PDB file of C-alpha atoms in Angstrom:
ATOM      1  CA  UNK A  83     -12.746  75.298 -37.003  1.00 64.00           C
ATOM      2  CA  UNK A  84     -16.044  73.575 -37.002  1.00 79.00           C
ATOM      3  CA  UNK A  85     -17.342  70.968 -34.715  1.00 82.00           C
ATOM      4  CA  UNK A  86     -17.674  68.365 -37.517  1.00 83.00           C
ATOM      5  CA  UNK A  87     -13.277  68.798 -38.047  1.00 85.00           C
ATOM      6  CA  UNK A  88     -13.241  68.555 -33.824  1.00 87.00           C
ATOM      7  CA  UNK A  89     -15.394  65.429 -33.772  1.00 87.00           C
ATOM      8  CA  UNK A  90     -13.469  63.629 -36.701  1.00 88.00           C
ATOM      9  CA  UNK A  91     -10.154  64.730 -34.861  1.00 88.00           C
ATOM     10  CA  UNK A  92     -11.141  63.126 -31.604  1.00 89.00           C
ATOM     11  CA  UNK A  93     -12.423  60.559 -33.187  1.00 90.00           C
ATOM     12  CA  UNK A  94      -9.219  60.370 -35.204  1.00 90.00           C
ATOM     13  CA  UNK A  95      -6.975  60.419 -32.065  1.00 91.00           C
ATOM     14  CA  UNK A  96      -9.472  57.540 -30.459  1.00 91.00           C
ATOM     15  CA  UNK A  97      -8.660  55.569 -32.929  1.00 88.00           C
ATOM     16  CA  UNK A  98      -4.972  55.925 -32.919  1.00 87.00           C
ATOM     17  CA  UNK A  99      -4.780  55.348 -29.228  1.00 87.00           C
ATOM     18  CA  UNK A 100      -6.880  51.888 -29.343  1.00 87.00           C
ATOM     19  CA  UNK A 101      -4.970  50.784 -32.806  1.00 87.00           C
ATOM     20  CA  UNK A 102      -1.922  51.365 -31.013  1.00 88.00           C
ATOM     21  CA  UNK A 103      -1.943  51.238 -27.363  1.00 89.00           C
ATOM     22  CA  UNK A 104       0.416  48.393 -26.463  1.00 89.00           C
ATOM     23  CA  UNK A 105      -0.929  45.106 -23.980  1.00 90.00           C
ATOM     24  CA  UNK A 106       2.376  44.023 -22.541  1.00 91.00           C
ATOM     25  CA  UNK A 107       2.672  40.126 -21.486  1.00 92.00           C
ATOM     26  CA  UNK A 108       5.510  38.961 -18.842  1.00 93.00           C
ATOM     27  CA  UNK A 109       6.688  35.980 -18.311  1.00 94.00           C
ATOM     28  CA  UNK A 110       8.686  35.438 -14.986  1.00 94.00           C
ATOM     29  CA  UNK A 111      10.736  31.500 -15.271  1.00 94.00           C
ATOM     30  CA  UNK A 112      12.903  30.323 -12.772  1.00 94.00           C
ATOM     31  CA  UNK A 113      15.119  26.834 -13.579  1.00 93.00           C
ATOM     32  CA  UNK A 114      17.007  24.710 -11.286  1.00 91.00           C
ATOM     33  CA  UNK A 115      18.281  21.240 -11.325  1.00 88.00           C
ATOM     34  CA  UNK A 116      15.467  20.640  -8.878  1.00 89.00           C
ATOM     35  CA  UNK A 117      12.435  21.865 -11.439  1.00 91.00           C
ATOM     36  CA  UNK A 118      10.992  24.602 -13.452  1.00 93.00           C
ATOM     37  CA  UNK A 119       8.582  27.758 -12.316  1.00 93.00           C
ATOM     38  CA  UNK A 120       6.718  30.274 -14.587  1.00 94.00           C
ATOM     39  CA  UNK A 121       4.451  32.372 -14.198  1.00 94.00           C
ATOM     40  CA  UNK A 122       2.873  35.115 -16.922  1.00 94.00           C
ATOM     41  CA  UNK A 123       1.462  38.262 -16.598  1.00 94.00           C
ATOM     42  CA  UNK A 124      -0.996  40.862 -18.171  1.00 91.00           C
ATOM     43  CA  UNK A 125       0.116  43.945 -16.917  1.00 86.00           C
ATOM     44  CA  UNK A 126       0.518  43.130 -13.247  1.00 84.00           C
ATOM     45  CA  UNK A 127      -2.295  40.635 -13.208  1.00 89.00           C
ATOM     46  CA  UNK A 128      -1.157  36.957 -13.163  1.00 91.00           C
ATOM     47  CA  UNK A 129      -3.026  34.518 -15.885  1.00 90.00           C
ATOM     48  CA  UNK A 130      -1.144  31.683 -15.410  1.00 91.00           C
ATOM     49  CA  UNK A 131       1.369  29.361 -13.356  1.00 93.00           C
ATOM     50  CA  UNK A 132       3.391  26.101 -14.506  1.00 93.00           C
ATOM     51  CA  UNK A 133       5.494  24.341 -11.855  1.00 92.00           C
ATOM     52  CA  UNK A 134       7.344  21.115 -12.772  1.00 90.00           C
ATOM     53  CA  UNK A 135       9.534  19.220 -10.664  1.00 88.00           C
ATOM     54  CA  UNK A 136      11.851  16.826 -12.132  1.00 82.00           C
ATOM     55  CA  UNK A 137      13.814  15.643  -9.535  1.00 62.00           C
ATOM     56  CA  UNK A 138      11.963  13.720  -6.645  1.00 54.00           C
ATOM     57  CA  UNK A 139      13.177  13.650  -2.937  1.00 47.00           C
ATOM     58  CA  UNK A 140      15.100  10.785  -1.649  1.00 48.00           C
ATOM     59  CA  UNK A 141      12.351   8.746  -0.051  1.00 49.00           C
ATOM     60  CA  UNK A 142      13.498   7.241   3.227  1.00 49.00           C
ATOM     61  CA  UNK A 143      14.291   3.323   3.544  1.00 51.00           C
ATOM     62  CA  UNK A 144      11.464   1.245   4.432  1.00 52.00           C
ATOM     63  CA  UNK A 145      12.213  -0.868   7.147  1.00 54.00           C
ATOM     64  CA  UNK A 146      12.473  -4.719   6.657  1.00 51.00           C
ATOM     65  CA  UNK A 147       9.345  -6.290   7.369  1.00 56.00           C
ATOM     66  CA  UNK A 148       9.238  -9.155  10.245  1.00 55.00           C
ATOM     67  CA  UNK A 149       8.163 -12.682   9.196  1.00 51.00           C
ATOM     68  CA  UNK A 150       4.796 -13.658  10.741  1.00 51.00           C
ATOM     69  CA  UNK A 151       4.648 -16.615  13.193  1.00 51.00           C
ATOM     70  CA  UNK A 152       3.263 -19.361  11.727  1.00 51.00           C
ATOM     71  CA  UNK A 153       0.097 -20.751  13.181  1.00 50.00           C
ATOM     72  CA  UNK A 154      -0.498 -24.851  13.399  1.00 49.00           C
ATOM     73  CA  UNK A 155      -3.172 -25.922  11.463  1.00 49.00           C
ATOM     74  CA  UNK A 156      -5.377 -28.597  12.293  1.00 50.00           C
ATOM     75  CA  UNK A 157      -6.433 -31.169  10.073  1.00 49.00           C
ATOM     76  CA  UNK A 158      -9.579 -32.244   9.650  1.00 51.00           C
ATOM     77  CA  UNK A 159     -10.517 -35.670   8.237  1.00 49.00           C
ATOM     78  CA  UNK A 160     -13.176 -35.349   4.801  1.00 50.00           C
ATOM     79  CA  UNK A 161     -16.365 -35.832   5.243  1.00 53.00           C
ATOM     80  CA  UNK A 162     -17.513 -38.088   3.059  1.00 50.00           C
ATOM     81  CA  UNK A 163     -20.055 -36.903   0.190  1.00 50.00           C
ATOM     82  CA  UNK A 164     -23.229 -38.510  -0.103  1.00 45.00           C
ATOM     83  CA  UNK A 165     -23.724 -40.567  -3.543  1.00 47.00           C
ATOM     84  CA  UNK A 166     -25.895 -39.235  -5.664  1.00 45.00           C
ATOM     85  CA  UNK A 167     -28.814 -40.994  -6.360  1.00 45.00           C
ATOM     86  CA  UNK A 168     -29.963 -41.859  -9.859  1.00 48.00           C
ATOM     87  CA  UNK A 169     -33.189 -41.200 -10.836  1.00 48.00           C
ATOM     88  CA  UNK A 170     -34.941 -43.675 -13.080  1.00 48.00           C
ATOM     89  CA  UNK A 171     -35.480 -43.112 -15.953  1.00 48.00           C
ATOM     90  CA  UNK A 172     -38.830 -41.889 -17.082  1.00 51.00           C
ATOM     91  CA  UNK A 173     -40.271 -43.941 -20.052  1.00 48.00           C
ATOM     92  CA  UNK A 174     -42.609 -41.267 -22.465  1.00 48.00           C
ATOM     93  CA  UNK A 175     -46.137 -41.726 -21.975  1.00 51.00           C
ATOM     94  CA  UNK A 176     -48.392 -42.522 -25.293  1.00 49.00           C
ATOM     95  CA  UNK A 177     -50.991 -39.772 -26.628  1.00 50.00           C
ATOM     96  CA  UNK A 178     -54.674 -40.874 -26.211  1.00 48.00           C
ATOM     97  CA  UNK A 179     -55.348 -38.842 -29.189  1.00 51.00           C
ATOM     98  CA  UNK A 180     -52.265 -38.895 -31.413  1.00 46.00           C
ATOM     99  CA  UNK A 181     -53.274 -40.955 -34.528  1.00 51.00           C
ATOM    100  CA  UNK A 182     -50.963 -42.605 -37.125  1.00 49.00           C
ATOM    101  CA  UNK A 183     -53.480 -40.730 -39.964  1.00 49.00           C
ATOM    102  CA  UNK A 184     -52.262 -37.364 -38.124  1.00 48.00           C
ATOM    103  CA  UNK A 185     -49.565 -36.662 -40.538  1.00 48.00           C
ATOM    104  CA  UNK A 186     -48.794 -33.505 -41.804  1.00 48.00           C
ATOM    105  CA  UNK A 187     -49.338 -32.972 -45.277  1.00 50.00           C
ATOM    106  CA  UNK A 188     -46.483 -31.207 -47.833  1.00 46.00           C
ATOM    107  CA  UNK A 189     -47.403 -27.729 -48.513  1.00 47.00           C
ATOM    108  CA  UNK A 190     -47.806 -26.833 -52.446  1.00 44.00           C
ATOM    109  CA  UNK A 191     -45.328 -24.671 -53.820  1.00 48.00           C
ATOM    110  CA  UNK A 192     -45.421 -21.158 -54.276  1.00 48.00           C
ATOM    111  CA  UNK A 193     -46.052 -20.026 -58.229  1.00 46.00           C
ATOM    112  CA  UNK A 194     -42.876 -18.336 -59.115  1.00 49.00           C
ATOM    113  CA  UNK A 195     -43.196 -14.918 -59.982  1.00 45.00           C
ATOM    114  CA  UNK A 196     -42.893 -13.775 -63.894  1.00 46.00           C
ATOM    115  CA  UNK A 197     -39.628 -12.835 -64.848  1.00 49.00           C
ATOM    116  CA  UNK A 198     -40.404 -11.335 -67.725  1.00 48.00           C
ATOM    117  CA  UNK A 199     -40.825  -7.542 -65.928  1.00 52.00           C
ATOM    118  CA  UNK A 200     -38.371  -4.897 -66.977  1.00 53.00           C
ATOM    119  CA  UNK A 201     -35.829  -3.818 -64.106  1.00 58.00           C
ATOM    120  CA  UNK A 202     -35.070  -0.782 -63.542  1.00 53.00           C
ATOM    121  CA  UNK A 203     -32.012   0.883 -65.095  1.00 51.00           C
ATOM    122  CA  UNK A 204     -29.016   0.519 -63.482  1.00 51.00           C
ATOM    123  CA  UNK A 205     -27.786   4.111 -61.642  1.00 47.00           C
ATOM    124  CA  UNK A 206     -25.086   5.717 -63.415  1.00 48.00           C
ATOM    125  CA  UNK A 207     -21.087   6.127 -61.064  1.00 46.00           C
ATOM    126  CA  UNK A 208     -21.844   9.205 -59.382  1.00 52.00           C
ATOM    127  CA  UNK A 209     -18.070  11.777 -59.651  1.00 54.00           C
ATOM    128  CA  UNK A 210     -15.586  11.548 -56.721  1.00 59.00           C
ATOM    129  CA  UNK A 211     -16.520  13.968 -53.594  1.00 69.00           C
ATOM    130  CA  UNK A 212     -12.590  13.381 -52.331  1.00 79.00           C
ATOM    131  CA  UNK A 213      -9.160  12.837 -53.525  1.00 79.00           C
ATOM    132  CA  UNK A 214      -6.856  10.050 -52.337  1.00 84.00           C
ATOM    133  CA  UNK A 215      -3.795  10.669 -50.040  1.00 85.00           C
ATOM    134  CA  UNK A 216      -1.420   9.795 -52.734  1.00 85.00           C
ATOM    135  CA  UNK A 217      -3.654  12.507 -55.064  1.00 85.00           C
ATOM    136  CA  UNK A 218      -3.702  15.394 -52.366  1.00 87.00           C
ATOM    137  CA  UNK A 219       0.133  15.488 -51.524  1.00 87.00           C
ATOM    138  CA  UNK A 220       0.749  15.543 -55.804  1.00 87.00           C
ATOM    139  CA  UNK A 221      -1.015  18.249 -55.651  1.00 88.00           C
ATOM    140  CA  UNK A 222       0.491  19.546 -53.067  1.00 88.00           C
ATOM    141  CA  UNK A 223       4.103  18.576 -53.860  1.00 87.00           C
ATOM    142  CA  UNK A 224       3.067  20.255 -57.744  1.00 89.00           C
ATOM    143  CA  UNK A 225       6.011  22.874 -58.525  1.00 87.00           C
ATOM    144  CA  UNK A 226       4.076  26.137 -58.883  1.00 86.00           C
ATOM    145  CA  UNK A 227       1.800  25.023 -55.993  1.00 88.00           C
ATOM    146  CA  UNK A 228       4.528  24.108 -53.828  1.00 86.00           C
ATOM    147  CA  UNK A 229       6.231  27.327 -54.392  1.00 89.00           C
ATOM    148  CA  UNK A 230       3.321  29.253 -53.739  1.00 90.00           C
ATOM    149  CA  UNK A 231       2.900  27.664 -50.585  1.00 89.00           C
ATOM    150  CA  UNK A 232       6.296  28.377 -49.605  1.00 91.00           C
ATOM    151  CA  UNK A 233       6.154  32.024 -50.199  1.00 93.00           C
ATOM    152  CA  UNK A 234       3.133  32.408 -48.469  1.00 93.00           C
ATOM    153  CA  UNK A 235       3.786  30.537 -45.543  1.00 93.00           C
ATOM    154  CA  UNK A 236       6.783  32.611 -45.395  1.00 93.00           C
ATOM    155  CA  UNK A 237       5.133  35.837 -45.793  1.00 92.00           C
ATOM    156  CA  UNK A 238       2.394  34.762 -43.128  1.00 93.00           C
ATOM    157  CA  UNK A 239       5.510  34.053 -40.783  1.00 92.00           C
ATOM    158  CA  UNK A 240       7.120  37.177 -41.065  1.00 90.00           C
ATOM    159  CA  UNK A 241       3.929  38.595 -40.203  1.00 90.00           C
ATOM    160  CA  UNK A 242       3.551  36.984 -37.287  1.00 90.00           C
ATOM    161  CA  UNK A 243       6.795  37.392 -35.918  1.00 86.00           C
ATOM    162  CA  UNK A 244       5.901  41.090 -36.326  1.00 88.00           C
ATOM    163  CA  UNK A 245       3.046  40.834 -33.861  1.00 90.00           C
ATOM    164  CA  UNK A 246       5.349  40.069 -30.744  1.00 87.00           C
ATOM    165  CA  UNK A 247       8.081  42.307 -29.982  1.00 87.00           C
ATOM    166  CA  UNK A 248       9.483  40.028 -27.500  1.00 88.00           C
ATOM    167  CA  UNK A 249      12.724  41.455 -25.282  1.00 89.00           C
ATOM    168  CA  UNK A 250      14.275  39.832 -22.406  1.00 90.00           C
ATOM    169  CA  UNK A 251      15.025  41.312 -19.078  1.00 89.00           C
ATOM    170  CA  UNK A 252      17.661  40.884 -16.409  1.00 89.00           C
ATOM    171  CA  UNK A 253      18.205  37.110 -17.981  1.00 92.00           C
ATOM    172  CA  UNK A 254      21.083  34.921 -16.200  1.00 92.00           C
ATOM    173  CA  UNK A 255      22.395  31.690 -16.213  1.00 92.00           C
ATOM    174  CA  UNK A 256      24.610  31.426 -13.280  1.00 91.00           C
ATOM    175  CA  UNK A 257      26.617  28.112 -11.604  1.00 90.00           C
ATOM    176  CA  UNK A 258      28.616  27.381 -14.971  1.00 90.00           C
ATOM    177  CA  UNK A 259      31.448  25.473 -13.794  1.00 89.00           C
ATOM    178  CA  UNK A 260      34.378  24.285 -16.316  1.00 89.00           C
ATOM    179  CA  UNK A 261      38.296  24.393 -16.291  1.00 89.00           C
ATOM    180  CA  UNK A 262      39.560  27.911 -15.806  1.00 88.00           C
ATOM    181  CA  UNK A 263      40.735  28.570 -19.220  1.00 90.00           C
ATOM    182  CA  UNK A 264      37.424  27.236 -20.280  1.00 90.00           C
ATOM    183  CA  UNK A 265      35.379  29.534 -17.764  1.00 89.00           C
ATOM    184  CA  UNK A 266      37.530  32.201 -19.660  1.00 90.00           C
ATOM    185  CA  UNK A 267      36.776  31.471 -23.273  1.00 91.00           C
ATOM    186  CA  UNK A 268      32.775  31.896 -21.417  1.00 90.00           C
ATOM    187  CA  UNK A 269      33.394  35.274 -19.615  1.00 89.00           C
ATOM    188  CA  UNK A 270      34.493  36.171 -23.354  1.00 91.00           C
ATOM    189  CA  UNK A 271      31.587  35.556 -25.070  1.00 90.00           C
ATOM    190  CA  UNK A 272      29.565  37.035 -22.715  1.00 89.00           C
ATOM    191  CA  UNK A 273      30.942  40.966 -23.461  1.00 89.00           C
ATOM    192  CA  UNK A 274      30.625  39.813 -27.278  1.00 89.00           C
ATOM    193  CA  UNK A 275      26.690  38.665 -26.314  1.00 86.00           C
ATOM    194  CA  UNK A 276      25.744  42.447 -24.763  1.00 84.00           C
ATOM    195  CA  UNK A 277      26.719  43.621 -28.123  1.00 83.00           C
ATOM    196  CA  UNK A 278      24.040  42.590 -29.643  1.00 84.00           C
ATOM    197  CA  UNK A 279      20.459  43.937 -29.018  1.00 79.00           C
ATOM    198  CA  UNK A 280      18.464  40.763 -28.594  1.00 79.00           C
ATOM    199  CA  UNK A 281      20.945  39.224 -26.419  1.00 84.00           C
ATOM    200  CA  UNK A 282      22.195  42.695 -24.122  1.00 85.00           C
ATOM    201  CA  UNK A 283      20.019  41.615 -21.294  1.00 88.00           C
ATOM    202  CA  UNK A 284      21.034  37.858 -21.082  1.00 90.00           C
ATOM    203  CA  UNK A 285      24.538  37.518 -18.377  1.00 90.00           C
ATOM    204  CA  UNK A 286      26.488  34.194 -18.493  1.00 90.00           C
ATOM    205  CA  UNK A 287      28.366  33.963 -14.798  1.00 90.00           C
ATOM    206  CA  UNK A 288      30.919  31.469 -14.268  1.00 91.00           C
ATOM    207  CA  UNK A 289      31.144  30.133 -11.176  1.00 89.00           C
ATOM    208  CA  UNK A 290      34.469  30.995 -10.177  1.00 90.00           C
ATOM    209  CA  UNK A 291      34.285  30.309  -6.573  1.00 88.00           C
ATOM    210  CA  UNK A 292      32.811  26.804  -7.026  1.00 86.00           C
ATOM    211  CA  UNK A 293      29.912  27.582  -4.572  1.00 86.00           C
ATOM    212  CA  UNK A 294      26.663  28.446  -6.828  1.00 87.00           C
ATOM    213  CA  UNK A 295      24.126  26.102  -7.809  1.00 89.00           C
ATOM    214  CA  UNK A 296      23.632  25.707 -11.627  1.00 91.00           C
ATOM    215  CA  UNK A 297      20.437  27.750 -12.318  1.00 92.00           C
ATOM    216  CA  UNK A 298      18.825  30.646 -14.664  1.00 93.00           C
ATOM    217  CA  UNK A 299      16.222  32.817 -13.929  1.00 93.00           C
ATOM    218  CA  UNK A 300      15.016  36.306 -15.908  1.00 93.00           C
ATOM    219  CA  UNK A 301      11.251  37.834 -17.314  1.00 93.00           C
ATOM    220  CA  UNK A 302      10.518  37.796 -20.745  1.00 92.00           C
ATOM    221  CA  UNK A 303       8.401  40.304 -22.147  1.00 92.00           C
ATOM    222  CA  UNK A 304       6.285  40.645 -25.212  1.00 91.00           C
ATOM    223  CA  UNK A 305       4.086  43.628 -26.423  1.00 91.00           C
ATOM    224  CA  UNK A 306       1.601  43.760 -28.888  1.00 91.00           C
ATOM    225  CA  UNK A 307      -1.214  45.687 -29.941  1.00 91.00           C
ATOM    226  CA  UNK A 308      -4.217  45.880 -32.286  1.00 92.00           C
ATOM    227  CA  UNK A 309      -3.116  47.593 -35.589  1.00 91.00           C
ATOM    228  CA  UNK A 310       0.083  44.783 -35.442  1.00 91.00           C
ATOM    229  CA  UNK A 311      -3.120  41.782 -34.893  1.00 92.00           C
ATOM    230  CA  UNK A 312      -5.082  43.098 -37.809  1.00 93.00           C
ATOM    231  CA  UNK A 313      -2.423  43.373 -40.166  1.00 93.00           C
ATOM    232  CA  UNK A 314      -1.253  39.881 -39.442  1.00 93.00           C
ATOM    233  CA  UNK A 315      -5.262  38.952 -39.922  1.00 94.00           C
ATOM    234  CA  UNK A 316      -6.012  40.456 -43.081  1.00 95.00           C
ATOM    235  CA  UNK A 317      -2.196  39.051 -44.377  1.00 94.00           C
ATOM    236  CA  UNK A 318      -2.869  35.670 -43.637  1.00 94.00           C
ATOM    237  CA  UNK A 319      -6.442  35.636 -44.811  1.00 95.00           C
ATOM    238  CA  UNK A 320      -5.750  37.186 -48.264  1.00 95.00           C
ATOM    239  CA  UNK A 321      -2.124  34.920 -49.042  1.00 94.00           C
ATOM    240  CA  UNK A 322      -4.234  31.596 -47.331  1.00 93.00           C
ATOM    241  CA  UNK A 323      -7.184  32.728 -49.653  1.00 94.00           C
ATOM    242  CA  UNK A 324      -5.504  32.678 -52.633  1.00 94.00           C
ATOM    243  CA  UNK A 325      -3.565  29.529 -52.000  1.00 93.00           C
ATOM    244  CA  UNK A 326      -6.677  27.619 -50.999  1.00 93.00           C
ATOM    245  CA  UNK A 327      -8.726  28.931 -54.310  1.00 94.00           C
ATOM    246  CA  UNK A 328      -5.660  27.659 -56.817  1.00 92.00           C
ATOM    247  CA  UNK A 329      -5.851  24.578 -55.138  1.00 92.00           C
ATOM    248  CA  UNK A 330      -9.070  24.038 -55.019  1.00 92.00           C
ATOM    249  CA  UNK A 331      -9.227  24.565 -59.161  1.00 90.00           C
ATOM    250  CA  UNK A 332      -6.535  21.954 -59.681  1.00 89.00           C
ATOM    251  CA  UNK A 333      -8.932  19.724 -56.753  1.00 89.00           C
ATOM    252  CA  UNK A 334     -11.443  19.873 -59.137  1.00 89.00           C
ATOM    253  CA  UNK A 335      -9.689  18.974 -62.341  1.00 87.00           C
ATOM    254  CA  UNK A 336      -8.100  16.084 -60.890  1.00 87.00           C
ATOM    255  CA  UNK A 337     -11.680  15.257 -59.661  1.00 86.00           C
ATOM    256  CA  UNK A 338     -13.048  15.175 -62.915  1.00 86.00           C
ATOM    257  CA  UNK A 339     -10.709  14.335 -65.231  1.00 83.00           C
ATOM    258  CA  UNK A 340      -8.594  11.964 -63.116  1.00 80.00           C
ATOM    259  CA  UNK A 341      -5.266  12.977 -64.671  1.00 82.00           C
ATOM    260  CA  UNK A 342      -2.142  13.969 -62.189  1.00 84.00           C
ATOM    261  CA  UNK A 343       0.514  16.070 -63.062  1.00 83.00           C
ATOM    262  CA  UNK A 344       3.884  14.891 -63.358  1.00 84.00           C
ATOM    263  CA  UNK A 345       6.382  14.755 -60.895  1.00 84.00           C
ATOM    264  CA  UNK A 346      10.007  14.974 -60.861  1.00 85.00           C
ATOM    265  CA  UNK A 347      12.673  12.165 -59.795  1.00 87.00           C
ATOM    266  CA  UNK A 348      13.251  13.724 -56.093  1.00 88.00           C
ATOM    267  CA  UNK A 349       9.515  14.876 -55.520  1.00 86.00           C
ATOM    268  CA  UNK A 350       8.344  11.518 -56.287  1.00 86.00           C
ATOM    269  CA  UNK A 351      10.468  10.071 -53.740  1.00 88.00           C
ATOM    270  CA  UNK A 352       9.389  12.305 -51.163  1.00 86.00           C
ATOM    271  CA  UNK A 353       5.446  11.636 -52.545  1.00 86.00           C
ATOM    272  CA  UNK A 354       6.302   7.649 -51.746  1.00 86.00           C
ATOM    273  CA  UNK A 355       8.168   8.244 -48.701  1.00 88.00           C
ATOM    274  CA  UNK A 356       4.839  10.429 -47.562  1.00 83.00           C
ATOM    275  CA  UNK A 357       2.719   8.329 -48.808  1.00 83.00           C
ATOM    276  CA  UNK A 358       4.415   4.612 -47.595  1.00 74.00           C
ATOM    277  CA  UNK A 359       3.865   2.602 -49.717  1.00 54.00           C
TER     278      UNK A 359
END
């Protein structure tokens, strides 16, 4: 074997190992009737912590507060304002140089300009750089668009669920309290939840004895690596990329031809009731 077919086999097994070497998240929650706790993990590192409380402490009773004792007050007798004094009034004094020939004199008026000049020619509607809201949802509420965009979105979902494998772990709700029979009908369902695989980890306890608090604690975990991210990258870019360039043909007809395509009886209705008008 040649070094060339050991390099490309290491490089080979490299690959594999990045592409598909799993980064697990956790996600530790703890609820009460008191508040709400969660913290999540990388590994065993912790990124994050949300604490909520929802249910404040009984503050204690302020105590009554004792009326004041009233000073006396001592009146005072107004002093009386001084009148104002008038001033006279101040007769204007005559100009030693202002004479009666000093008038001012009417300015001629201005010669009106020609209007015999050619204007310019007036600049031609430029097209329509944007369609109207009641335009863009026709388009979007067209039957072969909307269909596409249904599929896609679809296909883009499923995708994405894909990413995550999410599983829970050692998840309880504990504290249920009903009528025995009740209580039963729970225990019940509980051995018909481990049956299934998404649910086998999740334990509903009825509080029998009357003496646990209603609460639920247990860690969610979800795992995902790097050939699951680029597949749901290169999914969504090629279904949104082909949605986005029919679209933006039928943009551009509408643009310049300013005909809309037909809608039916219930798609109109929702087109109005998105629209409000």
């Amino acid at each position: 074997m040649s070094v060339f077919s050991l390099v490309l086999i290491l490089v080979a097994i490299i690959a594999a190992v990045v592409l598909l070497f799993p980064v697990v998240f956790r996600l530790d929650f703890h609820l009460t009737e008191s508040g709400f706790v969660a913290d999540l993990f990388v590994f065993k590192k912790r990124l994050w912590n949300y604490t909520k409380e929802w249910k404040a402490k009984e503050d204690p009773e302020p105590e009554p507060e004792q009326p004041a004792e009233e000073k006396p007050v001592e009146k005072t007798a107004p002093n009386p304002e001084p009148e104002a004094s008038n001033p006279a009034p101040q007769t204007p004094q005559a100009d030693p140089h202002f004479r009666e020939d000093d008038e001012p004199r009417a300015s001629s008026p201005a010669p009106e300009a020609s209007t015999s000049e050619p204007q310019p020619p007036s600049p031609e509607p430029e097209a329509r750089k944007s369609l109207t809201e009641r335009e863009f949802w026709t388009l979007l509420l067209t039957p072969d668009i909307d269909e596409r965009g249904l599929c896609y979105s679809k296909k883009i979902l499923n995708s994405f669920v894909n990413v995550f494998q999410v599983r829970f772990r050692d998840c309880y709700v504990e504290g249920i309290r009903m009528d025995y029979k009740s209580m039963g009908y729970g225990a019940a369902l509980n051995a018909m939840l481990k049956g299934y695989p998404f649910l086998e980890d999740w334990d509903l306890r009825m509080d029998w004895t009357r003496d646990h608090d209603l609460q639920s604690a247990g860690h969610i975990e979800a795992s995902v690596n790097l050939c699951r991210t680029i597949w749901f990258l290169t999914v969504s870019s090629v279904y949104g990329g082909i949605f986005a360039f029919v679209f933006w043909r039928r943009r551009a007809a509408v643009l310049k031809t300013g005909e809309l395509p037909e809608l039916g009886y219930v798609r109109t209705k929702i087109l109005n009731w998105l629209v409000e008008e």
